[in-house]
mmCIF file of C-alpha atoms in Angstrom:
data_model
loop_
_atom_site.group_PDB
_atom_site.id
_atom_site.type_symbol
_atom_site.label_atom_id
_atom_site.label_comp_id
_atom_site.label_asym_id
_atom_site.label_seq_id
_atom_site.Cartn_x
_atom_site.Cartn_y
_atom_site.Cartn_z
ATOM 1 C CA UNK A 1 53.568 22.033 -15.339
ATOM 2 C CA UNK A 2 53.541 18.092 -14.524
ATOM 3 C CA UNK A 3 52.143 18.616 -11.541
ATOM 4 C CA UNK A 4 49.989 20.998 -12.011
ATOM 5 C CA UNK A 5 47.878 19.071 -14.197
ATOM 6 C CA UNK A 6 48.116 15.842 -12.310
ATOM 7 C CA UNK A 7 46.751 17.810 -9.119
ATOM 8 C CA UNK A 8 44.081 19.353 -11.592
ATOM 9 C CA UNK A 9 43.085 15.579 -12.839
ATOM 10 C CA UNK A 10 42.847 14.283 -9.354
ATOM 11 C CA UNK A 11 40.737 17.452 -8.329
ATOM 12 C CA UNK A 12 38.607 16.945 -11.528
ATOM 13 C CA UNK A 13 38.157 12.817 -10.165
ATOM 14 C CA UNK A 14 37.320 13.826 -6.579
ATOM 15 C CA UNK A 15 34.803 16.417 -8.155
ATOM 16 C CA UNK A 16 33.392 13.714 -10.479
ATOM 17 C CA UNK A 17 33.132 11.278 -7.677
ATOM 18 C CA UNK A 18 31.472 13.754 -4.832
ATOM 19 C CA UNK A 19 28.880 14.878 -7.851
ATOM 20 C CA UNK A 20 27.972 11.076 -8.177
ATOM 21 C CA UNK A 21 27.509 10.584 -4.517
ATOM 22 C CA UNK A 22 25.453 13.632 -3.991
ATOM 23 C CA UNK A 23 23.406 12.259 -7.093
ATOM 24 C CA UNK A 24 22.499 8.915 -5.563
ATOM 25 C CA UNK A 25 21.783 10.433 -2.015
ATOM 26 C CA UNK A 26 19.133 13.068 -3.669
ATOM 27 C CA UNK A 27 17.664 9.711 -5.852
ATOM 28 C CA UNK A 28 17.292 7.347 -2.935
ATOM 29 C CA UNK A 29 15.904 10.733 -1.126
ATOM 30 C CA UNK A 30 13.613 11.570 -3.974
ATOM 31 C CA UNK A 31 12.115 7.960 -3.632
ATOM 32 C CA UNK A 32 8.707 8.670 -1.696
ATOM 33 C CA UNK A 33 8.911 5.384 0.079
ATOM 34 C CA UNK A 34 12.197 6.045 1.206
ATOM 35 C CA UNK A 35 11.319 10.115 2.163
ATOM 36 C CA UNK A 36 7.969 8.592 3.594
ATOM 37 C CA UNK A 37 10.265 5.993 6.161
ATOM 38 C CA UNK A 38 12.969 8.876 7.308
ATOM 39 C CA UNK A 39 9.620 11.201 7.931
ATOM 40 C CA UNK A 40 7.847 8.416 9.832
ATOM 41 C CA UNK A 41 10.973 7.739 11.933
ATOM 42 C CA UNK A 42 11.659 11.615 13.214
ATOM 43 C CA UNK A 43 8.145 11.440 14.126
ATOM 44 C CA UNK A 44 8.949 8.372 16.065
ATOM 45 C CA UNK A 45 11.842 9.734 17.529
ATOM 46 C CA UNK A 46 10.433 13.139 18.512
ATOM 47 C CA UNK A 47 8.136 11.498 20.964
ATOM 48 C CA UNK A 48 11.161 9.313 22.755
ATOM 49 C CA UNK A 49 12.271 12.167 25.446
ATOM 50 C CA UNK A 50 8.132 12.162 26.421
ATOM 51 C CA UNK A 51 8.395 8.385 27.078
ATOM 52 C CA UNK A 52 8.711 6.937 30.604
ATOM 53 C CA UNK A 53 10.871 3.863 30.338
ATOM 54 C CA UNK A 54 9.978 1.180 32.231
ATOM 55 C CA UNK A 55 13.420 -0.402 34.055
ATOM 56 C CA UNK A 56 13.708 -3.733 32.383
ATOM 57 C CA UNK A 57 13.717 -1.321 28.748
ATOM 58 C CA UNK A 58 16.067 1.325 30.569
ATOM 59 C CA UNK A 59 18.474 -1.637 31.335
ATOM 60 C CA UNK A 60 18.220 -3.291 27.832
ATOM 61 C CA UNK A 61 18.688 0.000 26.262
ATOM 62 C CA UNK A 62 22.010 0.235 28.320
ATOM 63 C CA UNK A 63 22.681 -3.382 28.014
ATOM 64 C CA UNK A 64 22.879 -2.681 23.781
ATOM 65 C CA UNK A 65 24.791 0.613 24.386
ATOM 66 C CA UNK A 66 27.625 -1.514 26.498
ATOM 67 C CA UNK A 67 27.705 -4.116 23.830
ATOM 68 C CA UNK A 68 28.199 -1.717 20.934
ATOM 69 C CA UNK A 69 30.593 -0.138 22.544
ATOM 70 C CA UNK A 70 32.357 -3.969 23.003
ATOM 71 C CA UNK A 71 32.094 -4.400 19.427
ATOM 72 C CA UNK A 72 33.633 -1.093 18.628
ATOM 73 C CA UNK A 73 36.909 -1.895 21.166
ATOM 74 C CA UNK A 74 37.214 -5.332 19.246
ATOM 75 C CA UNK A 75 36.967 -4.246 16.146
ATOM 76 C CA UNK A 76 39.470 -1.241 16.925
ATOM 77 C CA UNK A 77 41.778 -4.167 17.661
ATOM 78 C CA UNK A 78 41.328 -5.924 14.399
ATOM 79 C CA UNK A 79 41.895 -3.321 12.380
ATOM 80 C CA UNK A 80 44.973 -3.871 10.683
ATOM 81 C CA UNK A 81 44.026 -2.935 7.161
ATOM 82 C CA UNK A 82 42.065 -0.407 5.625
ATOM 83 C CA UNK A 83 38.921 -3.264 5.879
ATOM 84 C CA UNK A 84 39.523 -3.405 9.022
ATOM 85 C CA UNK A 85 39.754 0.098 9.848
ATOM 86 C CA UNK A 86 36.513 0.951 7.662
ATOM 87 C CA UNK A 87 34.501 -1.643 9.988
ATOM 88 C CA UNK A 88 35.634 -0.674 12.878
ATOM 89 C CA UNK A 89 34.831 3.329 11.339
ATOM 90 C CA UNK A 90 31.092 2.184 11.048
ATOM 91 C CA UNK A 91 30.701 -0.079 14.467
ATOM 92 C CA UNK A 92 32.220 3.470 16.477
ATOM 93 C CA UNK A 93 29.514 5.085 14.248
ATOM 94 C CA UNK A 94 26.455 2.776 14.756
ATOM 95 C CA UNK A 95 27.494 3.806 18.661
ATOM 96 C CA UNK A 96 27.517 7.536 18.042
ATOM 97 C CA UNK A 97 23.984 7.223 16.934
ATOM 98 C CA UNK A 98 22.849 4.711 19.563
ATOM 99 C CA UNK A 99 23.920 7.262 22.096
ATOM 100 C CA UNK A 100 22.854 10.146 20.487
ATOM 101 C CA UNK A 101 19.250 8.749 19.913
ATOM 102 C CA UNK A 102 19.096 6.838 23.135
ATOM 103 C CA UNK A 103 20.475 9.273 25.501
ATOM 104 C CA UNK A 104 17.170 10.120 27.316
ATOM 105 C CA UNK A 105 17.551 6.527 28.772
ATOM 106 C CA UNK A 106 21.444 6.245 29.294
ATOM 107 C CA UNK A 107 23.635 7.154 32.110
ATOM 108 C CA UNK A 108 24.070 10.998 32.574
ATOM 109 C CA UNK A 109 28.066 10.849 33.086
ATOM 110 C CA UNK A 110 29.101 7.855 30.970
ATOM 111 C CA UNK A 111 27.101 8.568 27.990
ATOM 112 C CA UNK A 112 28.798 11.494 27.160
ATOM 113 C CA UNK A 113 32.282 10.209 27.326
ATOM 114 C CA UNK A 114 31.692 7.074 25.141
ATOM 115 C CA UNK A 115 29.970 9.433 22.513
ATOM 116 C CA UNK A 116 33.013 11.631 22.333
ATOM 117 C CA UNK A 117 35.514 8.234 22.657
ATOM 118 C CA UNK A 118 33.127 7.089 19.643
ATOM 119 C CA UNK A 119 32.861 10.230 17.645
ATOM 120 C CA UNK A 120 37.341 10.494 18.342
ATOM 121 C CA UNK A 121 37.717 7.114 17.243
ATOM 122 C CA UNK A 122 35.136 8.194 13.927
ATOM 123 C CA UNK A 123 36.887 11.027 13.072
ATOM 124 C CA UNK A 124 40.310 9.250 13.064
ATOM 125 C CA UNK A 125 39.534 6.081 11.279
ATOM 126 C CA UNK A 126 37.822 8.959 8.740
ATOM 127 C CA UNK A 127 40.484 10.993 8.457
ATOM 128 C CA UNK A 128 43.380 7.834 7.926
ATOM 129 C CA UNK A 129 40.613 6.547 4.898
ATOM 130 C CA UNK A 130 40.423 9.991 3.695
ATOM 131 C CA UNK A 131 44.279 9.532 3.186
ATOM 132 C CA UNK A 132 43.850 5.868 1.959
ATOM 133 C CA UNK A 133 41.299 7.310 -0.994
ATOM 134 C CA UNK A 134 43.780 9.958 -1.270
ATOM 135 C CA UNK A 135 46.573 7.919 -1.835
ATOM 136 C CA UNK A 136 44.774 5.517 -4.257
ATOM 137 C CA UNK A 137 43.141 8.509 -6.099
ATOM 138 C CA UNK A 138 46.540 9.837 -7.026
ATOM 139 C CA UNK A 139 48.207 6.762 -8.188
ATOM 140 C CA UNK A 140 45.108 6.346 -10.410
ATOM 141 C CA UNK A 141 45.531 10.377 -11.992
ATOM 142 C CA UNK A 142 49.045 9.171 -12.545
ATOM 143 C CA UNK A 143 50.596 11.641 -9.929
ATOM 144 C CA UNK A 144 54.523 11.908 -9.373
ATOM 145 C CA UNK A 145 55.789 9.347 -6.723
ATOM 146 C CA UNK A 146 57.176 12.062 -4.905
ATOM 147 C CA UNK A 147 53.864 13.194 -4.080
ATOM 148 C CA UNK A 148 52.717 9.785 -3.292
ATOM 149 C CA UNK A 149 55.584 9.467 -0.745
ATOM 150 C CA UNK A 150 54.326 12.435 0.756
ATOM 151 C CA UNK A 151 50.897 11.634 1.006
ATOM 152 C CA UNK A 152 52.143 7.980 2.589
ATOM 153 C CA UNK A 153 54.710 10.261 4.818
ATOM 154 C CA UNK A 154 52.077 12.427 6.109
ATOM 155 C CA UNK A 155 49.500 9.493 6.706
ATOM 156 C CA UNK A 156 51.746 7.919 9.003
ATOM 157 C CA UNK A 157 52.604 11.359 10.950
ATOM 158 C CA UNK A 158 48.752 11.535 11.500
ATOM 159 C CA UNK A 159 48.365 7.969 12.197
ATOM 160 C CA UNK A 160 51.331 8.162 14.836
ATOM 161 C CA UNK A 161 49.839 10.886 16.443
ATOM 162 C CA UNK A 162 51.873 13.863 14.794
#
């Protein structure tokens, strides 16, 4: 009965929490200045695969790509909290999106690769701060230790590889 209604009042806090999130993405989207900018830059973008590049861009293009995916490798390295693990989450996103917007000017066989190396290395770092929020979400609702433990437990399984 304990536990039912601590799982229920973490539910009810990750409800509350997604609900507030959603809120503030449909204000800042409601914003015309805002919807105005995102509209502006599709159009932008839906004219990049029509462009010609001229080699010095094609190579500075590439040259940014490399250097994100630098920064992504060192701060993979540095990550040995969950600040850590959150910036290195964002730099391996920032080069998902590089790729995936400037792929008309990147290499046809590497550029794939490092987008799924950067999209593996997203999905990981997301899944162990899933467990982090997880983790601190329960201790907050006042859940059993034993459930703690196996949230903890199961973190490390996925964070080992298991």
């Amino acid at each position: 009965e304990h536990r039912s209604r601590v799982w229920a009042a973490l539910l009810d806090r990750l409800e509350a929490q997604r609900t507030a999130c959603r809120r503030e993405l449909r204000a800042a989207i409601a914003n015309p200045d805002t919807l105005q900018a995102l509209q502006a830059l599709r159009q932008w973008m839906e004219q990049w695969p029509d462009l010609a590049p001229r080699p010095a861009l094609k190579t500075w293009i590439r040259d940014r790509v490399r250097r994100q995916r630098q920064r992504v490798r060192r701060a993979l390295a540095a990550a040995h909290d969950a600040a850590g693990a959150h910036a290195a989450r964002i730099e391996a996103k920032r080069l998902r999106y590089g790729i995936e917007v400037l792929s008309p000017w990147l290499w046809r066989h590497r550029s794939p690769r490092w987008w799924r190396e950067a999209a593996q290395w997203q999905d990981r770092l997301g899944r162990h701060r899933d467990l982090d929020q997880a983790i601190v979400l329960s201790i907050r609702a006042g859940a059993d230790a034993e459930w703690v433990a196996f949230l903890r437990g199961f973190q490390a399984g996925v964070a080992s590889g298991g």
